[in-house]
């Protein structure tokens, strides 16, 4: 692939309304050249609609789309020239793998010799050199998926749109193709916009993640920022799992104190006053051995536990804070888990972050 940079894309307050209902509402988003952006959100949150508006198949009912600063809102899809892989990856069943990949080049009236060379390079890229003559029906799901990717990449689009390209695959194959997609993105240096339901995929592949809910963009940022500093309850809950603790906050030196009934929780960061919601990740909580101290200590009893391979997932019933979810690697659990077992939970003051309650 030649070293053409990816396009930079800006969505300026785009909306799509169907009758009275908004599929997408006032979404503004900047995607830098060469970035891997993931749209993440529950079913019906507007991910496909945003992708279709970028591709030009769905017309926004409001707002503008800019490509490298140029307004393309009214440009027909064929003149945008973006690569696309959609849900279900429909290959042409009567064509061989090579013919499928050659198709976008034929449409563009490219000569035979150049076309063959590009098809070979694209097959190399997705590591299917030896499958050129097969029909799609003679390929596994993952191989078909790679053909669809090769077909989307072969004409060297500077923007690639991917709508859950890996969702039909089993976990192991999906993980392999995620690695390949990441490597591919590094190799070709184009702008990728990926849609997924899979939070792990979003976290591991993306330079930036945009979280959507009910057509609204809730938060956008680097994966670690979103995970460590979720802005709202929805983000904390959707990206990973969280415990939520609500109470009355008062400022302290270097943070704040949250009161909830008889309980006190100390937290770091900017001082807060009044009604406050804290998000506390289950993996930030330890089971304290006898005599150990921590910024926050809560006593309780194991209510449920399950072994999840990499460790244990517990729920601990506490008098002060209700049920608390705890995830521990197996080597950090000082006892054999059993229902009813008394335990002491501990976490540091920087483990909990204040998040906003979701807008109604
Ligand atoms: N052509 C249409 N007519 C009416 N409503 C539509 C149309 N297309 C989408 N919608 C609605 O817009 C909302 C967003 O749909 P969209 O397909 O963008 O969601 P999504 O985030 O891609 O969901 P999924 O994860 O299930 O693919 C949904 O409520 C959907 O029912
Ligand atoms: Mg969709």
XYZ file of C-alpha atoms and ligand atoms in Angstrom:
392
model
C 0.000 0.000 0.000
C 1.266 3.474 -0.784
C 1.967 5.868 2.039
C -1.103 8.063 1.658
C -2.198 9.514 4.959
C -5.693 8.857 6.238
C -8.380 11.477 6.053
C -9.378 13.597 9.020
C -13.110 13.573 9.666
C -15.310 15.967 11.626
C -18.922 15.461 12.529
C -20.490 18.816 13.398
C -23.622 18.405 15.402
C -25.101 15.756 13.112
C -28.579 14.387 13.709
C -30.817 11.845 12.035
C -34.503 11.884 12.769
C -37.065 9.266 11.720
C -40.503 10.805 12.229
C -40.407 12.138 15.776
C -37.630 9.857 16.961
C -33.951 10.723 16.848
C -31.641 7.849 15.879
C -28.695 10.247 16.306
C -28.849 13.558 18.103
C -26.366 16.454 17.799
C -23.240 14.340 17.654
C -19.972 16.257 17.254
C -16.791 14.280 16.894
C -13.309 14.808 15.444
C -11.298 11.917 14.089
C -7.662 12.772 13.349
C -5.865 11.435 10.302
C -4.628 7.873 10.866
C -6.661 7.425 14.041
C -8.488 4.249 15.054
C -11.812 5.388 16.479
C -14.392 3.003 17.893
C -18.097 3.753 18.279
C -19.335 1.800 21.270
C -22.826 1.615 22.692
C -25.823 -0.624 23.302
C -28.110 -1.877 20.565
C -30.091 0.963 19.029
C -27.749 3.706 20.265
C -27.119 5.034 16.730
C -23.763 3.474 15.793
C -24.756 2.140 12.375
C -26.696 5.307 11.603
C -23.574 7.406 12.249
C -21.489 5.117 10.043
C -24.101 5.231 7.277
C -24.148 9.040 7.419
C -20.343 9.106 7.150
C -20.541 6.707 4.202
C -23.257 8.816 2.570
C -26.021 6.186 2.508
C -28.119 7.965 5.108
C -28.661 11.697 4.884
C -28.348 13.672 8.125
C -31.455 15.663 9.055
C -29.164 18.211 10.711
C -25.504 19.103 11.002
C -22.499 18.773 8.721
C -19.760 16.287 7.889
C -16.293 17.599 7.036
C -13.486 15.650 5.395
C -10.117 17.335 5.781
C -12.071 20.526 6.425
C -14.207 20.216 3.260
C -17.998 19.903 3.617
C -19.062 16.508 2.190
C -22.554 16.393 3.710
C -24.201 16.397 0.276
C -21.565 14.337 -1.575
C -22.904 11.013 -2.959
C -21.359 7.834 -1.477
C -19.475 6.797 -4.617
C -17.629 10.108 -4.624
C -16.525 9.704 -1.004
C -14.511 6.619 -1.864
C -14.420 5.130 1.627
C -13.712 1.466 2.275
C -16.523 -0.349 4.049
C -17.086 -3.628 5.806
C -20.603 -4.089 7.063
C -22.260 -6.479 9.475
C -22.607 -9.915 7.856
C -19.788 -9.259 5.321
C -21.648 -10.180 2.124
C -19.114 -11.517 -0.377
C -20.273 -12.318 -3.899
C -20.851 -16.085 -3.628
C -20.331 -16.882 -7.328
C -16.954 -15.120 -7.473
C -13.629 -16.487 -6.279
C -11.733 -14.783 -3.489
C -9.490 -13.016 -6.018
C -12.497 -11.867 -8.087
C -14.227 -10.565 -4.977
C -11.189 -8.511 -4.072
C -10.724 -7.322 -7.663
C -14.316 -6.077 -7.849
C -13.796 -2.522 -6.537
C -10.847 -2.161 -8.944
C -12.948 -3.297 -11.918
C -15.597 -0.785 -10.990
C -12.848 1.818 -11.065
C -11.764 0.573 -14.526
C -8.241 -0.316 -13.476
C -6.111 -2.223 -16.039
C -5.506 -5.943 -15.714
C -1.832 -5.965 -14.735
C -2.161 -3.327 -12.067
C -5.328 -4.959 -10.773
C -3.665 -8.363 -10.413
C -0.739 -6.846 -8.547
C -3.054 -5.032 -6.139
C -5.164 -8.126 -5.522
C -2.002 -10.101 -4.705
C -0.825 -7.394 -2.313
C -4.236 -7.295 -0.604
C -4.263 -11.097 -0.236
C -0.808 -10.860 1.346
C -1.990 -8.197 3.707
C -4.717 -10.441 5.160
C -2.567 -13.552 4.856
C -4.723 -15.418 2.365
C -2.137 -15.797 -0.437
C -3.098 -19.439 -0.994
C -6.855 -18.946 -1.122
C -7.208 -16.796 -4.234
C -9.127 -19.358 -6.293
C -11.524 -20.568 -3.596
C -15.178 -19.616 -3.471
C -16.476 -17.909 -0.288
C -18.459 -21.046 0.599
C -15.142 -22.924 0.859
C -13.802 -20.570 3.527
C -14.253 -20.368 7.286
C -16.076 -17.372 8.766
C -12.814 -15.733 9.785
C -11.327 -16.221 6.325
C -14.432 -14.719 4.718
C -14.087 -11.812 7.075
C -10.508 -11.275 5.959
C -11.588 -11.348 2.303
C -14.155 -8.654 3.084
C -11.414 -6.593 4.719
C -9.084 -7.107 1.749
C -11.875 -6.038 -0.615
C -12.422 -2.881 1.427
C -8.702 -2.076 1.533
C -7.674 -2.954 -2.028
C -8.506 0.409 -3.559
C -6.498 2.111 -0.818
C -9.266 4.166 0.734
C -7.979 6.722 3.162
C -10.944 6.076 5.459
C -12.199 2.645 6.395
C -15.634 2.132 7.965
C -16.169 -1.125 9.846
C -19.592 -2.083 11.229
C -19.086 -4.951 13.670
C -16.920 -6.849 11.207
C -15.960 -9.455 13.803
C -19.254 -9.949 15.634
C -20.143 -13.243 13.935
C -16.933 -14.956 14.994
C -16.124 -17.097 18.007
C -14.085 -15.611 20.806
C -10.673 -17.001 19.910
C -10.906 -16.195 16.207
C -12.242 -12.761 17.053
C -9.230 -12.127 19.271
C -6.892 -13.212 16.454
C -8.567 -10.975 13.906
C -8.553 -8.088 16.370
C -4.780 -8.431 16.523
C -4.639 -8.530 12.732
C -6.866 -5.499 12.417
C -4.629 -3.596 14.795
C -1.480 -4.648 12.922
C -3.150 -3.754 9.629
C -4.056 -0.336 10.925
C -0.438 0.218 11.963
C 0.850 -0.950 8.567
C -1.460 1.068 6.318
C -1.732 4.206 8.455
C -5.298 5.006 7.336
C -8.157 6.318 9.411
C -10.341 3.489 10.766
C -13.797 3.934 12.244
C -14.988 0.737 13.860
C -18.336 -0.130 15.414
C -18.561 -2.749 18.108
C -20.573 -4.043 21.053
C -17.456 -5.657 22.457
C -15.855 -3.529 25.174
C -12.621 -5.496 25.227
C -12.272 -5.006 21.491
C -12.884 -1.287 21.898
C -10.349 -0.982 24.716
C -7.584 -2.930 23.022
C -7.843 -1.643 19.440
C -8.732 2.010 19.636
C -6.810 5.248 19.868
C -10.092 6.766 20.862
C -13.538 5.483 21.884
C -16.845 7.311 21.489
C -19.570 6.072 23.846
C -23.127 6.428 22.589
C -26.456 6.022 24.292
C -29.885 6.649 22.762
C -28.400 8.642 19.904
C -26.318 10.899 22.160
C -22.547 11.001 22.325
C -21.856 10.607 26.041
C -18.055 10.700 26.217
C -15.112 10.393 23.869
C -11.476 9.801 24.758
C -8.531 7.421 24.931
C -9.468 3.964 26.266
C -7.571 4.353 29.542
C -9.108 7.769 30.186
C -12.624 6.459 29.643
C -12.003 3.438 31.797
C -10.221 5.232 34.645
C -12.170 8.501 34.524
C -15.683 7.761 33.275
C -17.728 10.965 33.168
C -21.108 9.428 33.908
C -22.736 6.431 35.532
C -23.594 5.060 32.091
C -19.974 5.120 30.886
C -18.693 3.526 34.102
C -21.331 0.820 33.827
C -21.082 0.167 30.095
C -17.303 0.117 29.768
C -16.423 -2.555 32.304
C -18.290 -3.035 35.530
C -18.589 -0.732 38.507
C -19.848 -0.408 42.035
C -21.781 2.788 42.668
C -21.848 4.500 46.033
C -24.038 7.542 46.554
C -23.813 9.905 49.489
C -23.170 13.412 50.792
C -19.679 14.733 50.135
C -17.616 17.253 52.069
C -14.197 18.581 51.063
C -11.079 17.348 52.855
C -7.373 17.994 52.321
C -6.541 16.342 48.966
C -10.015 15.037 48.188
C -13.356 14.536 49.875
C -15.242 12.415 52.341
C -18.485 10.752 51.336
C -21.055 9.961 54.056
C -23.678 7.360 53.478
C -25.627 6.519 56.614
C -23.055 5.436 59.158
C -20.451 4.730 56.471
C -17.550 6.987 55.467
C -15.672 6.688 52.201
C -12.544 8.750 51.541
C -11.749 9.658 47.947
C -8.952 11.579 46.250
C -9.115 14.113 43.416
C -10.973 17.402 43.175
C -12.946 18.385 46.253
C -16.708 17.764 46.101
C -19.624 19.025 48.124
C -23.173 17.750 48.409
C -24.851 14.829 46.680
C -22.157 12.744 44.962
C -22.019 9.441 43.093
C -18.826 7.382 43.224
C -17.782 4.664 40.798
C -15.493 1.983 42.185
C -14.085 -0.727 39.891
C -14.338 -4.296 41.265
C -10.662 -4.944 40.489
C -9.556 -1.987 42.623
C -10.827 -3.685 45.783
C -8.680 -6.088 47.807
C -9.559 -8.691 50.433
C -7.446 -7.509 53.338
C -5.493 -10.036 55.338
C -5.773 -9.949 59.156
C -4.442 -6.655 60.576
C -3.854 -4.908 57.216
C -4.887 -1.243 56.884
C -6.181 0.735 53.883
C -7.713 4.181 53.251
C -11.111 2.513 53.121
C -12.056 -0.660 54.966
C -15.492 -2.284 54.939
C -16.527 -5.532 56.583
C -18.952 -7.974 55.019
C -19.714 -11.546 54.099
C -19.310 -13.293 50.772
C -22.792 -13.525 49.218
C -21.835 -15.182 45.919
C -18.587 -16.190 44.288
C -17.567 -17.645 40.966
C -14.329 -18.853 39.520
C -13.689 -17.128 36.195
C -10.394 -18.681 35.120
C -8.231 -15.600 35.540
C -9.437 -15.263 39.134
C -12.580 -14.905 41.213
C -15.647 -12.691 40.987
C -17.252 -12.144 44.389
C -20.207 -10.216 45.682
C -19.828 -9.194 49.275
C -22.814 -8.164 51.373
C -21.924 -5.243 53.665
C -24.059 -3.564 56.290
C -22.811 -0.094 55.401
C -22.582 -0.064 51.609
C -24.856 -2.855 50.401
C -23.579 -5.402 47.905
C -20.100 -4.825 46.552
C -18.608 -6.568 43.534
C -14.983 -7.601 43.841
C -12.759 -9.144 41.152
C -9.530 -10.724 42.285
C -6.768 -12.582 40.517
C -6.499 -16.069 42.052
C -3.106 -15.279 43.610
C -4.508 -12.318 45.528
C -7.227 -14.142 47.391
C -6.039 -14.982 50.901
C -8.897 -17.400 51.697
C -10.902 -20.117 49.944
C -14.097 -18.344 48.951
C -17.263 -19.671 50.551
C -20.735 -18.198 50.900
C -21.136 -16.566 54.317
C -17.402 -16.175 54.927
C -16.605 -12.899 56.747
C -14.132 -10.715 54.816
C -12.611 -7.250 55.073
C -12.600 -5.198 51.877
C -10.090 -2.430 51.334
C -9.390 0.165 48.666
C -7.204 3.225 48.341
C -8.559 6.780 48.248
C -7.734 7.139 44.540
C -9.682 4.000 43.537
C -13.106 5.650 43.485
C -13.995 8.446 41.070
C -16.933 10.822 41.164
C -19.253 10.420 38.157
C -22.295 12.389 37.023
C -25.735 10.845 37.251
C -27.120 10.164 33.747
C -29.259 12.853 32.191
C -32.896 11.784 32.051
N -34.659 3.429 8.588
C -35.039 3.603 9.855
N -36.305 3.966 10.156
C -36.695 4.165 11.423
N -35.897 4.013 12.497
C -34.628 3.639 12.270
C -34.135 3.421 10.943
N -32.819 3.057 11.049
C -32.532 3.058 12.364
N -33.609 3.400 13.101
C -33.657 3.513 14.569
O -32.594 4.326 14.985
C -32.008 3.854 16.177
C -30.520 3.632 15.986
O -30.317 2.540 15.092
P -28.877 2.022 14.702
O -29.040 0.970 13.665
O -28.026 3.179 14.345
O -28.381 1.395 16.084
P -27.034 0.591 16.418
O -26.371 1.338 17.516
O -26.262 0.344 15.168
O -27.633 -0.771 17.002
P -27.063 -2.289 16.876
O -25.976 -2.377 17.905
O -28.254 -3.103 17.280
O -26.603 -2.534 15.477
C -32.771 2.603 16.540
O -33.731 2.928 17.510
C -33.421 2.189 15.249
O -34.616 1.487 15.460
Mg -25.723 -1.436 14.131
